[in-house]
Amino acid sequence: MNLGISGRWAIVCAASQGLGKGCAEALANEGVNLVINARTTETLEQTATELRTRFPTITVHTVVGDVTQEAVQHALLAAAPQVDILVNNAGGPPPGDFRDWDRNDWLKALDANMLTPIALIKAVVDGMAERGFGRVVNITSGAVKAPIDILGLSNGARSGLTGFVAGVARQQRLAGKNVTVNNLLPGAFDTARLQKNLQLVSQTQGSLESVTQARISTIPAARFGTPEEFGAYCAFLCSHYGGYITGQNLLIDGGAYPGTF
Protein backbone atom coordinates (compact mmCIF):
# COMPACT_ATOMS: atom_id res chain seq x y z
CA MET A 1 0.00 0.00 0.00
CA ASN A 2 1.46 3.34 -1.05
CA LEU A 3 0.95 5.66 1.91
CA GLY A 4 1.42 8.78 -0.21
CA ILE A 5 4.18 10.41 1.85
CA SER A 6 7.27 9.80 -0.28
CA GLY A 7 9.51 12.86 -0.31
CA ARG A 8 8.14 14.26 2.95
CA TRP A 9 10.43 15.24 5.84
CA ALA A 10 10.09 13.75 9.32
CA ILE A 11 11.71 14.38 12.69
CA VAL A 12 11.84 11.24 14.81
CA CYS A 13 13.05 11.63 18.39
CA ALA A 14 14.82 8.87 20.35
CA ALA A 15 15.22 6.98 17.08
CA SER A 16 18.46 5.06 17.56
CA GLN A 17 16.73 1.95 18.90
CA GLY A 18 13.44 0.51 20.05
CA LEU A 19 10.10 1.97 19.05
CA GLY A 20 11.61 5.20 17.73
CA LYS A 21 13.85 3.25 15.40
CA GLY A 22 10.89 1.15 14.29
CA CYS A 23 9.04 4.34 13.33
CA ALA A 24 12.06 5.74 11.49
CA GLU A 25 12.47 2.52 9.51
CA ALA A 26 8.80 2.40 8.55
CA LEU A 27 8.82 6.02 7.38
CA ALA A 28 12.06 5.48 5.48
CA ASN A 29 10.46 2.51 3.74
CA GLU A 30 7.78 4.93 2.49
CA GLY A 31 10.39 7.27 1.04
CA VAL A 32 10.31 9.83 3.85
CA ASN A 33 13.47 11.85 4.51
CA LEU A 34 14.53 11.78 8.13
CA VAL A 35 16.07 13.83 10.90
CA ILE A 36 16.72 11.40 13.73
CA ASN A 37 17.80 12.14 17.25
CA ALA A 38 19.28 10.30 20.24
CA ARG A 39 21.62 11.09 23.10
CA THR A 40 24.37 8.59 22.20
CA THR A 41 26.45 9.38 19.12
CA GLU A 42 27.59 5.84 18.37
CA THR A 43 24.16 4.20 18.33
CA LEU A 44 22.57 7.12 16.48
CA GLU A 45 25.18 7.11 13.72
CA GLN A 46 24.95 3.33 13.44
CA THR A 47 21.20 3.59 12.93
CA ALA A 48 21.67 6.38 10.39
CA THR A 49 24.14 4.27 8.43
CA GLU A 50 21.71 1.33 8.43
CA LEU A 51 18.90 3.53 7.14
CA ARG A 52 21.03 5.09 4.40
CA THR A 53 22.16 1.64 3.28
CA ARG A 54 18.71 0.09 3.26
CA PHE A 55 16.95 3.11 1.78
CA PRO A 56 19.46 4.85 -0.52
CA THR A 57 16.90 7.19 -2.10
CA ILE A 58 16.22 9.15 1.10
CA THR A 59 18.23 11.68 3.08
CA VAL A 60 19.02 10.99 6.73
CA HIS A 61 20.36 13.69 9.05
CA THR A 62 21.36 13.13 12.68
CA VAL A 63 21.18 15.42 15.68
CA VAL A 64 22.85 14.13 18.83
CA GLY A 65 21.74 15.35 22.24
CA ASP A 66 19.09 15.50 24.90
CA VAL A 67 15.93 16.69 23.17
CA THR A 68 14.76 18.41 26.35
CA GLN A 69 17.49 21.01 25.72
CA GLU A 70 16.39 24.00 23.64
CA ALA A 71 19.61 23.99 21.61
CA VAL A 72 18.97 20.40 20.53
CA GLN A 73 15.37 21.22 19.63
CA HIS A 74 16.54 24.14 17.49
CA ALA A 75 19.11 21.90 15.78
CA LEU A 76 16.44 19.30 15.01
CA LEU A 77 14.12 21.88 13.48
CA ALA A 78 16.94 23.45 11.48
CA ALA A 79 18.11 20.13 10.05
CA ALA A 80 15.06 19.72 7.79
CA PRO A 81 13.98 22.10 5.02
CA GLN A 82 10.46 21.70 6.39
CA VAL A 83 8.79 19.43 8.93
CA ASP A 84 5.87 17.44 7.56
CA ILE A 85 5.91 14.71 10.22
CA LEU A 86 6.92 14.88 13.87
CA VAL A 87 7.30 11.77 16.00
CA ASN A 88 7.76 12.69 19.66
CA ASN A 89 9.41 10.01 21.74
CA ALA A 90 11.38 9.89 24.99
CA GLY A 91 12.33 7.23 27.49
CA GLY A 92 10.06 7.05 30.48
CA PRO A 93 11.09 8.22 33.94
CA PRO A 94 12.19 5.63 36.50
CA PRO A 95 9.71 3.59 38.54
CA GLY A 96 9.32 4.03 42.26
CA ASP A 97 7.10 5.23 45.09
CA PHE A 98 5.74 8.77 44.87
CA ARG A 99 6.74 9.31 48.51
CA ASP A 100 10.37 9.21 47.42
CA TRP A 101 10.11 11.78 44.62
CA ASP A 102 10.82 15.46 45.11
CA ARG A 103 9.94 18.48 42.99
CA ASN A 104 12.98 18.04 40.76
CA ASP A 105 11.97 14.46 39.93
CA TRP A 106 8.56 15.68 38.84
CA LEU A 107 9.94 18.58 36.83
CA LYS A 108 12.37 16.27 35.01
CA ALA A 109 9.55 13.88 34.11
CA LEU A 110 7.30 16.69 32.95
CA ASP A 111 10.08 18.23 30.89
CA ALA A 112 10.86 15.02 29.02
CA ASN A 113 7.38 13.55 28.60
CA MET A 114 5.11 16.58 28.39
CA LEU A 115 6.77 19.98 27.95
CA THR A 116 9.34 18.98 25.28
CA PRO A 117 6.74 17.36 23.00
CA ILE A 118 4.54 20.42 23.42
CA ALA A 119 7.43 22.72 22.51
CA LEU A 120 8.13 20.77 19.32
CA ILE A 121 4.45 20.63 18.42
CA LYS A 122 4.22 24.40 18.87
CA ALA A 123 7.23 24.88 16.61
CA VAL A 124 5.86 22.90 13.64
CA VAL A 125 2.07 22.77 13.45
CA ASP A 126 1.37 26.25 12.09
CA GLY A 127 3.85 25.70 9.25
CA MET A 128 2.19 22.36 8.56
CA ALA A 129 -1.19 24.09 8.38
CA GLU A 130 0.12 26.70 5.95
CA ARG A 131 1.33 23.91 3.64
CA GLY A 132 -1.87 21.87 4.04
CA PHE A 133 -0.27 18.72 5.45
CA GLY A 134 1.06 17.70 8.84
CA ARG A 135 1.23 14.66 11.06
CA VAL A 136 2.25 14.61 14.73
CA VAL A 137 2.52 11.29 16.54
CA ASN A 138 3.40 11.17 20.22
CA ILE A 139 4.64 7.86 21.59
CA THR A 140 3.23 7.75 25.11
CA SER A 141 2.36 4.57 27.03
CA GLY A 142 -0.41 2.09 27.67
CA ALA A 143 -0.12 3.29 31.28
CA VAL A 144 -2.00 6.43 30.22
CA LYS A 145 -5.10 4.26 29.86
CA ALA A 146 -4.30 1.72 32.59
CA PRO A 147 -1.97 3.39 35.11
CA ILE A 148 0.75 1.33 36.76
CA ASP A 149 1.29 2.14 40.43
CA ILE A 150 5.09 2.24 40.34
CA LEU A 151 5.13 4.46 37.23
CA GLY A 152 3.60 7.54 38.81
CA LEU A 153 6.02 9.96 37.16
CA SER A 154 5.19 8.54 33.75
CA ASN A 155 1.45 8.29 34.48
CA GLY A 156 1.33 11.95 35.46
CA ALA A 157 3.54 13.49 32.77
CA ARG A 158 2.17 11.47 29.87
CA SER A 159 -1.42 12.04 30.97
CA GLY A 160 -0.71 15.77 30.96
CA LEU A 161 0.47 15.53 27.34
CA THR A 162 -2.62 13.46 26.52
CA GLY A 163 -4.92 16.15 27.87
CA PHE A 164 -3.07 18.85 25.95
CA VAL A 165 -3.31 16.89 22.68
CA ALA A 166 -7.04 16.32 23.17
CA GLY A 167 -7.56 20.06 22.92
CA VAL A 168 -4.98 21.22 20.41
CA ALA A 169 -5.72 18.44 17.90
CA ARG A 170 -9.28 19.70 17.60
CA GLN A 171 -8.40 23.27 16.71
CA GLN A 172 -10.03 23.85 13.35
CA ARG A 173 -7.04 25.93 12.25
CA LEU A 174 -5.07 22.64 12.39
CA ALA A 175 -7.58 19.83 11.79
CA GLY A 176 -9.22 21.88 9.04
CA LYS A 177 -5.86 22.21 7.29
CA ASN A 178 -5.03 18.48 7.21
CA VAL A 179 -2.86 18.58 10.34
CA THR A 180 -3.42 15.69 12.73
CA VAL A 181 -2.10 15.09 16.24
CA ASN A 182 -2.41 11.62 17.75
CA ASN A 183 -0.91 9.48 20.49
CA LEU A 184 0.29 5.90 20.18
CA LEU A 185 0.07 3.96 23.45
CA PRO A 186 2.40 0.95 23.38
CA GLY A 187 1.97 -2.03 25.64
CA ALA A 188 4.77 -4.58 25.99
CA PHE A 189 7.10 -4.39 23.00
CA ASP A 190 10.31 -6.37 22.66
CA THR A 191 12.82 -3.56 23.12
CA ALA A 192 16.03 -3.15 25.07
CA ARG A 193 14.09 -1.22 27.71
CA LEU A 194 11.64 -4.06 28.21
CA GLN A 195 14.45 -6.61 28.45
CA LYS A 196 16.23 -4.45 31.04
CA ASN A 197 13.07 -4.19 33.12
CA LEU A 198 12.52 -7.95 32.96
CA GLN A 199 16.08 -8.55 34.09
CA LEU A 200 15.59 -6.21 37.03
CA VAL A 201 12.44 -8.04 38.08
CA SER A 202 14.16 -11.41 37.74
CA GLN A 203 16.71 -10.39 40.36
CA THR A 204 14.02 -10.69 43.03
CA GLN A 205 11.19 -12.72 41.49
CA GLY A 206 12.76 -15.73 39.80
CA SER A 207 14.60 -16.56 36.60
CA LEU A 208 14.51 -14.30 33.57
CA GLU A 209 12.66 -17.01 31.64
CA SER A 210 9.97 -17.39 34.29
CA VAL A 211 9.52 -13.63 34.65
CA THR A 212 9.28 -13.25 30.86
CA GLN A 213 6.69 -16.01 30.56
CA ALA A 214 4.67 -14.54 33.41
CA ARG A 215 4.55 -11.20 31.60
CA ILE A 216 3.60 -12.82 28.30
CA SER A 217 0.83 -14.76 30.03
CA THR A 218 -0.96 -11.45 30.71
CA ILE A 219 -1.14 -10.66 26.98
CA PRO A 220 -3.95 -12.33 24.99
CA ALA A 221 -1.77 -12.26 21.85
CA ALA A 222 0.68 -14.47 23.80
CA ARG A 223 3.74 -12.52 22.71
CA PHE A 224 5.46 -9.18 22.89
CA GLY A 225 5.01 -6.68 20.08
CA THR A 226 7.84 -5.85 17.69
CA PRO A 227 9.26 -2.42 16.89
CA GLU A 228 8.63 -3.16 13.20
CA GLU A 229 4.88 -3.52 13.61
CA PHE A 230 4.74 -0.51 15.90
CA GLY A 231 6.51 1.48 13.20
CA ALA A 232 3.94 0.35 10.66
CA TYR A 233 1.12 1.71 12.82
CA CYS A 234 2.98 4.99 13.14
CA ALA A 235 3.57 5.21 9.40
CA PHE A 236 -0.13 4.74 8.67
CA LEU A 237 -1.07 7.56 11.05
CA CYS A 238 1.46 9.73 9.21
CA SER A 239 0.12 8.77 5.81
CA HIS A 240 -2.10 10.46 3.28
CA TYR A 241 -4.87 8.15 4.51
CA GLY A 242 -4.59 9.25 8.14
CA GLY A 243 -6.06 12.70 7.63
CA TYR A 244 -9.40 11.91 9.28
CA ILE A 245 -7.85 10.53 12.48
CA THR A 246 -6.92 13.20 15.02
CA GLY A 247 -6.95 13.68 18.78
CA GLN A 248 -6.93 9.93 19.32
CA ASN A 249 -5.14 7.60 21.75
CA LEU A 250 -4.45 4.36 19.93
CA LEU A 251 -3.64 1.51 22.30
CA ILE A 252 -1.38 -1.19 20.84
CA ASP A 253 -0.95 -3.89 23.45
CA GLY A 254 -1.96 -7.28 22.06
CA GLY A 255 -5.27 -7.10 23.91
CA ALA A 256 -3.75 -6.71 27.39
CA TYR A 257 -6.06 -3.87 28.41
CA PRO A 258 -9.22 -5.62 29.65
CA GLY A 259 -11.76 -2.81 29.24
CA THR A 260 -14.43 -2.15 26.63
CA PHE A 261 -13.54 1.52 26.06
C-alpha positions as semicolon CSV with decimal commas, in nm:
position;residue;x (nm);y (nm);z (nm)
1;M;0,000;0,000;0,000
2;N;0,146;0,334;-0,105
3;L;0,095;0,566;0,191
4;G;0,142;0,878;-0,021
5;I;0,418;1,041;0,185
6;S;0,727;0,980;-0,028
7;G;0,951;1,286;-0,031
8;R;0,814;1,426;0,295
9;W;1,043;1,524;0,584
10;A;1,009;1,375;0,932
11;I;1,171;1,438;1,269
12;V;1,184;1,124;1,481
13;C;1,305;1,163;1,839
14;A;1,482;0,887;2,035
15;A;1,522;0,698;1,708
16;S;1,846;0,506;1,756
17;Q;1,673;0,195;1,890
18;G;1,344;0,051;2,005
19;L;1,010;0,197;1,905
20;G;1,161;0,520;1,773
21;K;1,385;0,325;1,540
22;G;1,089;0,115;1,429
23;C;0,904;0,434;1,333
24;A;1,206;0,574;1,149
25;E;1,247;0,252;0,951
26;A;0,880;0,240;0,855
27;L;0,882;0,602;0,738
28;A;1,206;0,548;0,548
29;N;1,046;0,251;0,374
30;E;0,778;0,493;0,249
31;G;1,039;0,727;0,104
32;V;1,031;0,983;0,385
33;N;1,347;1,185;0,451
34;L;1,453;1,178;0,813
35;V;1,607;1,383;1,090
36;I;1,672;1,140;1,373
37;N;1,780;1,214;1,725
38;A;1,928;1,030;2,024
39;R;2,162;1,109;2,310
40;T;2,437;0,859;2,220
41;T;2,645;0,938;1,912
42;E;2,759;0,584;1,837
43;T;2,416;0,420;1,833
44;L;2,257;0,712;1,648
45;E;2,518;0,711;1,372
46;Q;2,495;0,333;1,344
47;T;2,120;0,359;1,293
48;A;2,167;0,638;1,039
49;T;2,414;0,427;0,843
50;E;2,171;0,133;0,843
51;L;1,890;0,353;0,714
52;R;2,103;0,509;0,440
53;T;2,216;0,164;0,328
54;R;1,871;0,009;0,326
55;F;1,695;0,311;0,178
56;P;1,946;0,485;-0,052
57;T;1,690;0,719;-0,210
58;I;1,622;0,915;0,110
59;T;1,823;1,168;0,308
60;V;1,902;1,099;0,673
61;H;2,036;1,369;0,905
62;T;2,136;1,313;1,268
63;V;2,118;1,542;1,568
64;V;2,285;1,413;1,883
65;G;2,174;1,535;2,224
66;D;1,909;1,550;2,490
67;V;1,593;1,669;2,317
68;T;1,476;1,841;2,635
69;Q;1,749;2,101;2,572
70;E;1,639;2,400;2,364
71;A;1,961;2,399;2,161
72;V;1,897;2,040;2,053
73;Q;1,537;2,122;1,963
74;H;1,654;2,414;1,749
75;A;1,911;2,190;1,578
76;L;1,644;1,930;1,501
77;L;1,412;2,188;1,348
78;A;1,694;2,345;1,148
79;A;1,811;2,013;1,005
80;A;1,506;1,972;0,779
81;P;1,398;2,210;0,502
82;Q;1,046;2,170;0,639
83;V;0,879;1,943;0,893
84;D;0,587;1,744;0,756
85;I;0,591;1,471;1,022
86;L;0,692;1,488;1,387
87;V;0,730;1,177;1,600
88;N;0,776;1,269;1,966
89;N;0,941;1,001;2,174
90;A;1,138;0,989;2,499
91;G;1,233;0,723;2,749
92;G;1,006;0,705;3,048
93;P;1,109;0,822;3,394
94;P;1,219;0,563;3,650
95;P;0,971;0,359;3,854
96;G;0,932;0,403;4,226
97;D;0,710;0,523;4,509
98;F;0,574;0,877;4,487
99;R;0,674;0,931;4,851
100;D;1,037;0,921;4,742
101;W;1,011;1,178;4,462
102;D;1,082;1,546;4,511
103;R;0,994;1,848;4,299
104;N;1,298;1,804;4,076
105;D;1,197;1,446;3,993
106;W;0,856;1,568;3,884
107;L;0,994;1,858;3,683
108;K;1,237;1,627;3,501
109;A;0,955;1,388;3,411
110;L;0,730;1,669;3,295
111;D;1,008;1,823;3,089
112;A;1,086;1,502;2,902
113;N;0,738;1,355;2,860
114;M;0,511;1,658;2,839
115;L;0,677;1,998;2,795
116;T;0,934;1,898;2,528
117;P;0,674;1,736;2,300
118;I;0,454;2,042;2,342
119;A;0,743;2,272;2,251
120;L;0,813;2,077;1,932
121;I;0,445;2,063;1,842
122;K;0,422;2,440;1,887
123;A;0,723;2,488;1,661
124;V;0,586;2,290;1,364
125;V;0,207;2,277;1,345
126;D;0,137;2,625;1,209
127;G;0,385;2,570;0,925
128;M;0,219;2,236;0,856
129;A;-0,119;2,409;0,838
130;E;0,012;2,670;0,595
131;R;0,133;2,391;0,364
132;G;-0,187;2,187;0,404
133;F;-0,027;1,872;0,545
134;G;0,106;1,770;0,884
135;R;0,123;1,466;1,106
136;V;0,225;1,461;1,473
137;V;0,252;1,129;1,654
138;N;0,340;1,117;2,022
139;I;0,464;0,786;2,159
140;T;0,323;0,775;2,511
141;S;0,236;0,457;2,703
142;G;-0,041;0,209;2,767
143;A;-0,012;0,329;3,128
144;V;-0,200;0,643;3,022
145;K;-0,510;0,426;2,986
146;A;-0,430;0,172;3,259
147;P;-0,197;0,339;3,511
148;I;0,075;0,133;3,676
149;D;0,129;0,214;4,043
150;I;0,509;0,224;4,034
151;L;0,513;0,446;3,723
152;G;0,360;0,754;3,881
153;L;0,602;0,996;3,716
154;S;0,519;0,854;3,375
155;N;0,145;0,829;3,448
156;G;0,133;1,195;3,546
157;A;0,354;1,349;3,277
158;R;0,217;1,147;2,987
159;S;-0,142;1,204;3,097
160;G;-0,071;1,577;3,096
161;L;0,047;1,553;2,734
162;T;-0,262;1,346;2,652
163;G;-0,492;1,615;2,787
164;F;-0,307;1,885;2,595
165;V;-0,331;1,689;2,268
166;A;-0,704;1,632;2,317
167;G;-0,756;2,006;2,292
168;V;-0,498;2,122;2,041
169;A;-0,572;1,844;1,790
170;R;-0,928;1,970;1,760
171;Q;-0,840;2,327;1,671
172;Q;-1,003;2,385;1,335
173;R;-0,704;2,593;1,225
174;L;-0,507;2,264;1,239
175;A;-0,758;1,983;1,179
176;G;-0,922;2,188;0,904
177;K;-0,586;2,221;0,729
178;N;-0,503;1,848;0,721
179;V;-0,286;1,858;1,034
180;T;-0,342;1,569;1,273
181;V;-0,210;1,509;1,624
182;N;-0,241;1,162;1,775
183;N;-0,091;0,948;2,049
184;L;0,029;0,590;2,018
185;L;0,007;0,396;2,345
186;P;0,240;0,095;2,338
187;G;0,197;-0,203;2,564
188;A;0,477;-0,458;2,599
189;F;0,710;-0,439;2,300
190;D;1,031;-0,637;2,266
191;T;1,282;-0,356;2,312
192;A;1,603;-0,315;2,507
193;R;1,409;-0,122;2,771
194;L;1,164;-0,406;2,821
195;Q;1,445;-0,661;2,845
196;K;1,623;-0,445;3,104
197;N;1,307;-0,419;3,312
198;L;1,252;-0,795;3,296
199;Q;1,608;-0,855;3,409
200;L;1,559;-0,621;3,703
201;V;1,244;-0,804;3,808
202;S;1,416;-1,141;3,774
203;Q;1,671;-1,039;4,036
204;T;1,402;-1,069;4,303
205;Q;1,119;-1,272;4,149
206;G;1,276;-1,573;3,980
207;S;1,460;-1,656;3,660
208;L;1,451;-1,430;3,357
209;E;1,266;-1,701;3,164
210;S;0,997;-1,739;3,429
211;V;0,952;-1,363;3,465
212;T;0,928;-1,325;3,086
213;Q;0,669;-1,601;3,056
214;A;0,467;-1,454;3,341
215;R;0,455;-1,120;3,160
216;I;0,360;-1,282;2,830
217;S;0,083;-1,476;3,003
218;T;-0,096;-1,145;3,071
219;I;-0,114;-1,066;2,698
220;P;-0,395;-1,233;2,499
221;A;-0,177;-1,226;2,185
222;A;0,068;-1,447;2,380
223;R;0,374;-1,252;2,271
224;F;0,546;-0,918;2,289
225;G;0,501;-0,668;2,008
226;T;0,784;-0,585;1,769
227;P;0,926;-0,242;1,689
228;E;0,863;-0,316;1,320
229;E;0,488;-0,352;1,361
230;F;0,474;-0,051;1,590
231;G;0,651;0,148;1,320
232;A;0,394;0,035;1,066
233;Y;0,112;0,171;1,282
234;C;0,298;0,499;1,314
235;A;0,357;0,521;0,940
236;F;-0,013;0,474;0,867
237;L;-0,107;0,756;1,105
238;C;0,146;0,973;0,921
239;S;0,012;0,877;0,581
240;H;-0,210;1,046;0,328
241;Y;-0,487;0,815;0,451
242;G;-0,459;0,925;0,814
243;G;-0,606;1,270;0,763
244;Y;-0,940;1,191;0,928
245;I;-0,785;1,053;1,248
246;T;-0,692;1,320;1,502
247;G;-0,695;1,368;1,878
248;Q;-0,693;0,993;1,932
249;N;-0,514;0,760;2,175
250;L;-0,445;0,436;1,993
251;L;-0,364;0,151;2,230
252;I;-0,138;-0,119;2,084
253;D;-0,095;-0,389;2,345
254;G;-0,196;-0,728;2,206
255;G;-0,527;-0,710;2,391
256;A;-0,375;-0,671;2,739
257;Y;-0,606;-0,387;2,841
258;P;-0,922;-0,562;2,965
259;G;-1,176;-0,281;2,924
260;T;-1,443;-0,215;2,663
261;F;-1,354;0,152;2,606
